[in-house]
Each structure stands twice: as C-alpha cells, then as structure tokens.
PDB file of C-alpha atoms in Angstrom:
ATOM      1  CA  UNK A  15     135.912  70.607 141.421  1.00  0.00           C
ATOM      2  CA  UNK A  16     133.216  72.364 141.432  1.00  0.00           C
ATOM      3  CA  UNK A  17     129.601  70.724 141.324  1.00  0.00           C
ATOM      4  CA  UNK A  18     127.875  71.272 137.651  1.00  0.00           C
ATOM      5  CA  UNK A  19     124.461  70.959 136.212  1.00  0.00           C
ATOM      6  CA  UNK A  20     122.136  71.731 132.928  1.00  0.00           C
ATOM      7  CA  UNK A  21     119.962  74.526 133.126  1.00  0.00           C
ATOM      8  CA  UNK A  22     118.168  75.636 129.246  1.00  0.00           C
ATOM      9  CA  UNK A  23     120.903  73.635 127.605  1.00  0.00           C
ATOM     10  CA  UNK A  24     123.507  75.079 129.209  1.00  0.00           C
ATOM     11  CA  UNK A  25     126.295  73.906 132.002  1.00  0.00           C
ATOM     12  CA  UNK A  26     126.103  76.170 134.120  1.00  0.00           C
ATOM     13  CA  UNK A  27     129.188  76.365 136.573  1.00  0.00           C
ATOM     14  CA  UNK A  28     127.776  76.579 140.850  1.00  0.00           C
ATOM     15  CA  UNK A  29     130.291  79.193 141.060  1.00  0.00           C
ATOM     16  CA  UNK A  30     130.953  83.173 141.107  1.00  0.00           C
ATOM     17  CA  UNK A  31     131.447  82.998 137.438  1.00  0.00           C
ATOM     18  CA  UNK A  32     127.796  81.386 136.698  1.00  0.00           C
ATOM     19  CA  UNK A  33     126.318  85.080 137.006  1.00  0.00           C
ATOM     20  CA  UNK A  34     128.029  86.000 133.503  1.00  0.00           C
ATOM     21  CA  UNK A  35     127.812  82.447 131.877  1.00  0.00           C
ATOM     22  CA  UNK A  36     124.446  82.625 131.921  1.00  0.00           C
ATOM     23  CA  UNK A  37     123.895  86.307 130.626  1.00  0.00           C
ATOM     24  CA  UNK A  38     126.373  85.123 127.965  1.00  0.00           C
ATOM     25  CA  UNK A  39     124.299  81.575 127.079  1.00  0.00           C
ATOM     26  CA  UNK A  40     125.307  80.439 123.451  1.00  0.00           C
ATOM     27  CA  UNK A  41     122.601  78.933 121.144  1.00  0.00           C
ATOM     28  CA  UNK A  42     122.921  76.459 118.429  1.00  0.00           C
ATOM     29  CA  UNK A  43     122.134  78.645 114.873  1.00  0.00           C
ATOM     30  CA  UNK A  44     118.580  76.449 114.349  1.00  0.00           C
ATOM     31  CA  UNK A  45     117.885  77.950 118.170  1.00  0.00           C
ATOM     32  CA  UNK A  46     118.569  81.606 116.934  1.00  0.00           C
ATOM     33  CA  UNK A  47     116.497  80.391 113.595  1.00  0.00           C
ATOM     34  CA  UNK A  48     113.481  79.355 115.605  1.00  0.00           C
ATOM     35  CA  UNK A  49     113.618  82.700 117.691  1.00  0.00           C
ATOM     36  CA  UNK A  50     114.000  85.246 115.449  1.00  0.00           C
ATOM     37  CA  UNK A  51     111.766  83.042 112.590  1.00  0.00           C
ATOM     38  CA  UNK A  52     114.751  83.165 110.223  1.00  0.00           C
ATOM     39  CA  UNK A  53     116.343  80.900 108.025  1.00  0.00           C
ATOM     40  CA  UNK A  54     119.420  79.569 108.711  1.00  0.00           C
ATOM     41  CA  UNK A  55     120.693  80.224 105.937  1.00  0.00           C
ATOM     42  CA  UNK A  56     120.111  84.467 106.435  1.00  0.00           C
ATOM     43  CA  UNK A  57     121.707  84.067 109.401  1.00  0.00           C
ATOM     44  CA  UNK A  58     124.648  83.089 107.870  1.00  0.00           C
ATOM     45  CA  UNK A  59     124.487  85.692 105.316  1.00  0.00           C
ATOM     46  CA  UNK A  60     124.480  88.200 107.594  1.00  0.00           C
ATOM     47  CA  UNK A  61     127.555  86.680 109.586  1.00  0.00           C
ATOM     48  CA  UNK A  62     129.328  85.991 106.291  1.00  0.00           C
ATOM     49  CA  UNK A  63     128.945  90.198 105.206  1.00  0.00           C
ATOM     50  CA  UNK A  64     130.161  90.999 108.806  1.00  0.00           C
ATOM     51  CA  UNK A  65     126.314  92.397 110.390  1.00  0.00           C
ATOM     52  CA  UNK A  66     126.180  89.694 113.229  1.00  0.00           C
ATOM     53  CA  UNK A  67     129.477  89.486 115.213  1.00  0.00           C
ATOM     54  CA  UNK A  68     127.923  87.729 118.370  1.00  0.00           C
ATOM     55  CA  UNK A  69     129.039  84.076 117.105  1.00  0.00           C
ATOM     56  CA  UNK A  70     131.707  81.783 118.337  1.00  0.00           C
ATOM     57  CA  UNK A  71     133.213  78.613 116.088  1.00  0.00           C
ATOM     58  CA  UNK A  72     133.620  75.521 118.647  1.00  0.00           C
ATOM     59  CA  UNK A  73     136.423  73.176 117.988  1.00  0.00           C
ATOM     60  CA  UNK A  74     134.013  71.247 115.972  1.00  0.00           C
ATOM     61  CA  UNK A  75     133.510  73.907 113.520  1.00  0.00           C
ATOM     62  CA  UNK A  76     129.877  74.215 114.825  1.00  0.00           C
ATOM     63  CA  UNK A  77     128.695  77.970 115.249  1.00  0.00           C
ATOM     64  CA  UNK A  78     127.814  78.750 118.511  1.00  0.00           C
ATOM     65  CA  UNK A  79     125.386  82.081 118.751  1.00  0.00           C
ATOM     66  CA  UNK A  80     125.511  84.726 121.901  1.00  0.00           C
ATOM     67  CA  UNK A  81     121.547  85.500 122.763  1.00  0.00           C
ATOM     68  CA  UNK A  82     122.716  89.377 122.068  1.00  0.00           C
ATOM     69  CA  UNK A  83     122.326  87.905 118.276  1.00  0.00           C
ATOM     70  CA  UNK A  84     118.529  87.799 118.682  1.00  0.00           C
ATOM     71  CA  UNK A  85     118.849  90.964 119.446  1.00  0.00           C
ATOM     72  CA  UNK A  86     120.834  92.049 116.899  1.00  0.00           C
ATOM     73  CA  UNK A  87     119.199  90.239 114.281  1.00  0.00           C
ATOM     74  CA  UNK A  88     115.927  91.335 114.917  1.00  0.00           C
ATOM     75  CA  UNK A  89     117.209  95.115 114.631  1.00  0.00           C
ATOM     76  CA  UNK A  90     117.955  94.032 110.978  1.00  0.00           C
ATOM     77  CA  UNK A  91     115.194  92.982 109.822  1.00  0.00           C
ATOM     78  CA  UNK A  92     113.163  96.153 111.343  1.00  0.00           C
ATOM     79  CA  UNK A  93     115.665  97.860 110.209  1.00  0.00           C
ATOM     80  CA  UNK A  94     115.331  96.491 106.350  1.00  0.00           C
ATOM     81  CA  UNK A  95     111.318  96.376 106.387  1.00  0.00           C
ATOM     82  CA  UNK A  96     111.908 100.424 107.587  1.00  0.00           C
ATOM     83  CA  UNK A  97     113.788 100.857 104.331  1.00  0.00           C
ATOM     84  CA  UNK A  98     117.525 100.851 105.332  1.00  0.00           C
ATOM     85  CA  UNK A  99     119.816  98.439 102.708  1.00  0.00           C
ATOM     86  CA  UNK A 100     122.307  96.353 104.759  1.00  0.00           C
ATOM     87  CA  UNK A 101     125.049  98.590 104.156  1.00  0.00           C
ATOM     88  CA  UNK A 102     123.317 101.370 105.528  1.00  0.00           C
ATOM     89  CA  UNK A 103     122.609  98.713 108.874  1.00  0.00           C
ATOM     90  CA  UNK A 104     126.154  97.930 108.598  1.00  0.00           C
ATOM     91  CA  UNK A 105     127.398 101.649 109.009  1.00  0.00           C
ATOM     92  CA  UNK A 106     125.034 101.961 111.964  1.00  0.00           C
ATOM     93  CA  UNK A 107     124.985  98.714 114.264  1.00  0.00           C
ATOM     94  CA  UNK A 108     128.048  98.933 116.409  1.00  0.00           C
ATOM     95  CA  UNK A 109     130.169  95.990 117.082  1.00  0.00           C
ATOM     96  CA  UNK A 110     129.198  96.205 120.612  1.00  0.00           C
ATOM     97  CA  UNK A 111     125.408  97.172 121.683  1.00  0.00           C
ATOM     98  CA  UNK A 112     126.280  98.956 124.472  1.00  0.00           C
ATOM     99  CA  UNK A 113     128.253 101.979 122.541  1.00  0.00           C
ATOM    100  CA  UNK A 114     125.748 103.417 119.907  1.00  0.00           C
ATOM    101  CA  UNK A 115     126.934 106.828 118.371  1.00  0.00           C
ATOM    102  CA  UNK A 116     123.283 108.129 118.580  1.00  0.00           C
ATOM    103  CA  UNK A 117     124.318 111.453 116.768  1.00  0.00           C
ATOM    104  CA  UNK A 118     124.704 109.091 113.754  1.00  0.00           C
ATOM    105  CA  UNK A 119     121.219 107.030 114.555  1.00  0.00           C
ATOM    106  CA  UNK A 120     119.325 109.707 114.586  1.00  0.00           C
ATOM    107  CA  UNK A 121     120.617 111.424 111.697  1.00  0.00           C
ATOM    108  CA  UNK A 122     120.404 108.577 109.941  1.00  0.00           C
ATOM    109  CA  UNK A 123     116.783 107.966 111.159  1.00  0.00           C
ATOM    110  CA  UNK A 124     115.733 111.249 110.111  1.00  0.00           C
ATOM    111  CA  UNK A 125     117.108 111.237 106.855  1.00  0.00           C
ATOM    112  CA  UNK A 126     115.005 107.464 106.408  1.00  0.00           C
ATOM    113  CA  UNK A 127     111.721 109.389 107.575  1.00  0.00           C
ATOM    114  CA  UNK A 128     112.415 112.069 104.758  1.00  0.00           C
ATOM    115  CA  UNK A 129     112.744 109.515 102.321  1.00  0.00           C
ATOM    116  CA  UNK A 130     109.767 107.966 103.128  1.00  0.00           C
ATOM    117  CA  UNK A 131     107.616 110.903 103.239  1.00  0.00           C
ATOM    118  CA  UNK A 132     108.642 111.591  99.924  1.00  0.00           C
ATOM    119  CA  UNK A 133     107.822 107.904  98.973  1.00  0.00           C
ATOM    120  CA  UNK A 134     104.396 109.077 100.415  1.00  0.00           C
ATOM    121  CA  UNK A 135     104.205 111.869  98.264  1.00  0.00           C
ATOM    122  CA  UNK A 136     104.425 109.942  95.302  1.00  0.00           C
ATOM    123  CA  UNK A 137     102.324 107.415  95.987  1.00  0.00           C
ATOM    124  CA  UNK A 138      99.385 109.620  96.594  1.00  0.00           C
ATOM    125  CA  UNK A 139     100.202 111.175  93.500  1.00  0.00           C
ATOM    126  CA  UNK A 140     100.138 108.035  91.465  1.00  0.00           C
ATOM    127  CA  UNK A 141      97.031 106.811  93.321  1.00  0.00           C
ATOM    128  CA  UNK A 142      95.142 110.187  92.328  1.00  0.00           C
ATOM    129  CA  UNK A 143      96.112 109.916  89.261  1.00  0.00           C
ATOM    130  CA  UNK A 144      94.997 105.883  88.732  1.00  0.00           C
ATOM    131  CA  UNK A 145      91.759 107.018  90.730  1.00  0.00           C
ATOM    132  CA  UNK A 146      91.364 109.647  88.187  1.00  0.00           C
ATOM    133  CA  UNK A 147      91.683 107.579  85.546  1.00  0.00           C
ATOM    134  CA  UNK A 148      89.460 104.488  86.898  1.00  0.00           C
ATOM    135  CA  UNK A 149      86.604 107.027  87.163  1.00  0.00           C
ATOM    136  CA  UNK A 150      87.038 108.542  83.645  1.00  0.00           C
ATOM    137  CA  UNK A 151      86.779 104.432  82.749  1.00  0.00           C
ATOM    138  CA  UNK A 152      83.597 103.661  84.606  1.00  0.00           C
ATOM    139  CA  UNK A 153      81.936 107.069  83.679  1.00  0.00           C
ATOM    140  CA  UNK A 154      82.399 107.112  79.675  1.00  0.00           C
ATOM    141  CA  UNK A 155      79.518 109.052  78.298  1.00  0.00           C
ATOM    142  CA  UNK A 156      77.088 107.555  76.543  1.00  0.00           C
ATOM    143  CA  UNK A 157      77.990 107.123  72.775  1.00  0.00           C
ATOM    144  CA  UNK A 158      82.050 107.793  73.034  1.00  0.00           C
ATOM    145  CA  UNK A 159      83.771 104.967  71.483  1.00  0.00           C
ATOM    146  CA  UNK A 160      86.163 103.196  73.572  1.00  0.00           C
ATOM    147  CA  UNK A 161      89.148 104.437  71.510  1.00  0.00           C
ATOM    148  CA  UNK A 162      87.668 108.134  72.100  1.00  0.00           C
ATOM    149  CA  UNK A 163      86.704 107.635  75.872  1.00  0.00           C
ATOM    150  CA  UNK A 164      90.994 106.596  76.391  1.00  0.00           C
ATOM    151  CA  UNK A 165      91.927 109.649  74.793  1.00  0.00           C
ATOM    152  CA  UNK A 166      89.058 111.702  76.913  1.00  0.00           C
ATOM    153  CA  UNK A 167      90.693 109.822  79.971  1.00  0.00           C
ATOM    154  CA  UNK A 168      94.342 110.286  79.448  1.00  0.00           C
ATOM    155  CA  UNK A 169      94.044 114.246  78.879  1.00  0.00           C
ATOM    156  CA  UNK A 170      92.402 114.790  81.935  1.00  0.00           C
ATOM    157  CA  UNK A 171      95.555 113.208  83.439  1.00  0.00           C
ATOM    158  CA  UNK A 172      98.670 115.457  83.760  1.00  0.00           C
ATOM    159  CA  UNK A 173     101.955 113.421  82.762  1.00  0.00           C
ATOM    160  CA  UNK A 174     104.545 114.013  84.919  1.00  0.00           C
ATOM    161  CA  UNK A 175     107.531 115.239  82.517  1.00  0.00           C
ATOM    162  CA  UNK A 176     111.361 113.693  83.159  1.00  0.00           C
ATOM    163  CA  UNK A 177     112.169 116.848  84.715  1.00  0.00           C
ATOM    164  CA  UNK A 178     109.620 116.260  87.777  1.00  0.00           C
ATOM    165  CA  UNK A 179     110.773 113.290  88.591  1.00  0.00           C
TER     166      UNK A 179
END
C-alpha cells in the first residue's frame, strides 16, 4: 500500500493519482464560508436552487465542497451586486466552468450594461430634479410664505407624466 500523508487537510495519496486529488481538494462548507465571507447558510441556498453543483454528500451526510465552488460562488455574488437576479445567473453559469457559451455571456452582459445605463439616466434625472428643488428651498425670496415658496418650487419642477416612465 501505498505510503499516505496530510497536506492542507487533505490525504493526499504518494501516487500518480495525487496530481488530480489535489486540484480536486474538497473543503468542509464553514471552509468555503470563511473564503468566500459567506454564510453558511447562502451557501446552501444556492446549492438547494441548483447554482452551486461542485458539492459532494459523504456517507455521513456531511457536504463536502470542490475549491471550483469558491470560484463559482464568488461569480454570484459579482454577478448579483452587477444587477443579474439568480435566475438570470442560473441561465448563464454552466454546470461545468470549462464550457461557457460566451455568445450567451456576452449578450447577456450587454443587455445588463443597457439596463444600467438607463438606471443612470434616471438617476441623474431624479437628482436634477431634487437639486432643483433643494435650491428653490434654500433660496426662497424674501417675504414668500412657506406655503407660497412650495408652490414657487414645485412649478419650476417638470413632473414626469405615467407615459414617460
């Protein structure tokens, strides 16, 4: 039999086959929680709705995580702080890293960037309007009621009708 020993909390076989048990090392979930700073409970989430597929159940029923889940678990949450819900993840993680349809990533990308200029849009348009109305505030002329000064203020602002939203 071959000779064995612990390397990063792993065995790690002294033969031909160590080269791809240690690209494949398997990590405890509070492990993955501590590298990817989530909670273990997310982590399970996202197993439970099918967006991380790089876990193994031992006979013990513990869950045994493939480092690739770092990985893919740190795509999702860029992913989500970009914008994308997990369904839209979902559609574009593949099952195995190595095969990404990047027709559909990019698409998908560029569609995200669209969204968020337009996002842009309309938060500059809201903040020119609250700027607007913040200076008609702090520049009431002298002698306008307060009741008068909020009716000066909110005609100088256009309302945006339902039909330009």
């Amino acid at each position: 039999m071959a000779p064995q020993g612990r390397s990063t909390g792993l065995m790690v076989k002294y033969t031909i086959e160590s080269t791809i048990e240690i690209s494949r090392r398997q990590m405890k979930i509070g492990e993955l929680a501590v590298q990817t700073g989530l909670s273990n409970s997310r982590i399970r989430y996202y197993e439970r709705i099918g967006l991380l597929k790089a876990v193994e159940r031992m006979p013990n029923g513990y869950r045994r995580y493939l480092e690739e889940a770092v990985v893919i678990l740190n795509l999702i949450v860029m992913a989500q702080d970009a914008g994308f819900s997990l369904e839209e993840i979902q559609s574009l993680v593949p099952d195995d890293l190595s095969r990404w349809d990047h027709e559909l990533l990019a698409q998908a990308l560029s569609r995200k960037i669209a969204e968020i200029e337009v996002q842009q849009a309309q938060l500059a348009a809201s903040k020119a309007k609250l700027l607007a109305i913040t200076d008609g505030i702090a520049n009431r002329p002298e002698g306008l009621s307060c009741a008068d000064n909020s009716k000066r203020v909110l005609s100088l602002v256009p309302i945006n009708t339902f039909e330009d939203r």
